[in-house]
Amino acid sequence: MGLFFTCAQFLMLIALISLSDCYDPLDPNGNITVTFDINQWLPEGYLARVTIQNYYQYRHVDPSGWTLGWTWANDEVILSMSGAFATKQGNCSSFKSPTVPYSCEKSPAVADLMPDALPETRTDDCCHGGLLAAWAINPSMSFSSFEMTIGNLGANPKVQAPMDLTLMAPGPGYTCSPIEDADPTAHSDIGGKRQLQAYRTWKSTCTYSSFVSNQAPLCCVSLSTFYNPKITFCPDCSCGCREADKNTVSCITEGYDVPGSDSFDDIVQCTDHMCPVRVHWHVMKNYFTHWKVKLTISNYNYKRNYSNWNVLVQHPGFSQSTTAYSFNSTMLPSFGLSDEVALFWGIEYYNDELVNADKDQPGAVSTQILLRKDLESFTLGNGWALPRRVYFNGENCQMPLPDTFPMLPNHCSSFKPTNPVFLLLIYLTFINKSSL
Ligand SMILES: *[C@@H]1O[C@H](CO)[C@@H](O)[C@H](O)[C@H]1NC(C)=O
Ligand SMILES: *[C@@H]1O[C@H](CO)[C@@H](O)[C@H](O)[C@H]1NC(C)=O
Ligand SMILES: *[C@@H]1O[C@H](CO)[C@@H](O)[C@H](O)[C@H]1NC(C)=O
Ligand SMILES: *[C@@H]1O[C@H](CO)[C@@H](O)[C@H](O)[C@H]1NC(C)=O
Ligand SMILES: *[C@@H]1O[C@H](CO)[C@@H](O)[C@H](O)[C@H]1NC(C)=O
């Protein structure tokens, strides 16, 4: 039992350290792809359909939604738009009636319409209030489209792609590649019997970096087990420190009234970790062929509900059949990582909303998870049953350091197993550990 720093824990530590950069090894192909399809030439311009597709497995676009911007290469103006709106009309004073452009901005910014938009302002696949679901969770809600007619390009239009695409979703964090020519988008007609293609297609991909978004950390992980009464709390100052640190969001001691909701700033409950969200992993039970975990997600923010939240957990135990009782779940490809990756999210109308904290307690959702054992690898020793990595809404959560993990106790006397099979298992685990 003296061997605290096993190889697995060392690897875990390396993983923790390497996660501070921007590349996400759990979703290496994730991106938001923006496609401009020219579907028709007009006398002095063209008709374009713009599609924003979220290919991130577990990163969604929250309220207040996406805003797309670009800079025109020439003197283009937007004559009309449906399915979204340009936030500014800009200076259209050089256009005489009857041509009244919709937006003359050199660098327009476009945002989504709400679901209740009037029929005449809509187009197919539009109007989700700027929200994009994560690809692995709800692909049918992971994209949005709008249409615009572009004019003012002269009689022989020299059509050039717009430049400098920007995506706010809703805040900063996304960096978009240059908009470039791509294979024309094809779509089918007559029930799939005839294929149509865009005249011209431009594409850009936008990728997220928490380094660029520069947001305060969002979450931390705490741990507990049935075999040790010790609870491993979130590391102190995971998301900020209670006082000293002036960048920290403001906090309120539990039980006090929260001031009116006139300010939009986040206010969290005062804790040692100061995170708006905490993910707790409790190893509950050890059965003969299975083991059970309770996963609880708590919201310490008094002023924010997390709708459509999701939690990603990396753990080798997910290589076996896994049942989450009160969350929806799926396995994700592990991209050559040694441990499996499971994604959990709420069940519609039941717990898909992680509500704000109130005066007395944080908002919380939880589930029990039953995992089949792989008897080759399963062990309660060395913190094996604890998660390797946890993300909340795509943001990496601060893990406690391995040397603070709840350990199997040294003496069986301090430890009351629930059944004899269980005792035998623990005994075997000890045998195995002492053989290390
Ligand atoms: C964007 O994501 C899609 C889907 O995962 C992938 O096919 C494509 O290669 C990605 N694009 C880039 C530039 O990474
Ligand atoms: C609007 O555009 C016209 C013509 O391009 C220009 O003369 C005028 O100064 C602009 N007005 C403003 C307020 O920029
Ligand atoms: C969160 O959701 C609950 C229930 O839907 C609602 O009563 C509450 O006002 C919401 N809180 C915020 C901050 O939007
Ligand atoms: C689980 O998620 C999938 C995909 O979003 C959905 O089709 C299914 O209805 C969900 N199941 C429950 C029980 O919410
Ligand atoms: C102990 O190790 C043996 C092989 O080394 C393995 O078959 C057995 O499942 C292990 N027992 C436990 C409880 O980990």
Short mmCIF file of N, CA, C and O and ligand atoms in Angstrom, two decimals, residues 137-138 328 345 347-348, ligand 4:
data_model
loop_
_atom_site.label_atom_id
_atom_site.label_comp_id
_atom_site.label_asym_id
_atom_site.label_seq_id
_atom_site.Cartn_x
_atom_site.Cartn_y
_atom_site.Cartn_z
N ILE A 137 -25.14 14.52 -29.60
CA ILE A 137 -26.34 14.49 -28.79
C ILE A 137 -27.60 14.65 -29.63
O ILE A 137 -28.55 13.90 -29.49
N ASN A 138 -27.60 15.63 -30.51
CA ASN A 138 -28.79 15.86 -31.32
C ASN A 138 -28.40 16.42 -32.69
O ASN A 138 -28.50 17.62 -32.93
N ASN A 328 -29.35 10.25 -20.23
CA ASN A 328 -29.16 9.68 -21.54
C ASN A 328 -27.65 9.56 -21.75
O ASN A 328 -26.91 10.40 -21.24
N TRP A 345 -26.06 13.12 -20.84
CA TRP A 345 -26.84 14.34 -20.87
C TRP A 345 -28.23 14.07 -20.32
O TRP A 345 -28.61 12.91 -20.13
N ILE A 347 -32.34 13.81 -19.62
CA ILE A 347 -33.49 13.27 -20.33
C ILE A 347 -34.51 14.39 -20.49
O ILE A 347 -34.81 15.12 -19.53
N GLU A 348 -35.01 14.52 -21.70
CA GLU A 348 -35.91 15.62 -22.04
C GLU A 348 -37.08 15.71 -21.05
O GLU A 348 -37.69 14.69 -20.72
C1 LIG B 4 -31.62 10.22 -25.69
O1 LIG B 4 -31.05 11.06 -26.66
C2 LIG B 4 -31.45 10.73 -27.99
C3 LIG B 4 -30.71 11.65 -28.91
O2 LIG B 4 -30.86 12.98 -28.52
C4 LIG B 4 -32.95 10.86 -28.13
O3 LIG B 4 -33.33 10.46 -29.43
C5 LIG B 4 -33.63 9.99 -27.11
O4 LIG B 4 -35.02 10.19 -27.17
C6 LIG B 4 -33.12 10.33 -25.72
N1 LIG B 4 -33.71 9.45 -24.76
C7 LIG B 4 -34.27 9.92 -23.66
C8 LIG B 4 -34.83 8.87 -22.76
O5 LIG B 4 -34.34 11.11 -23.43
#
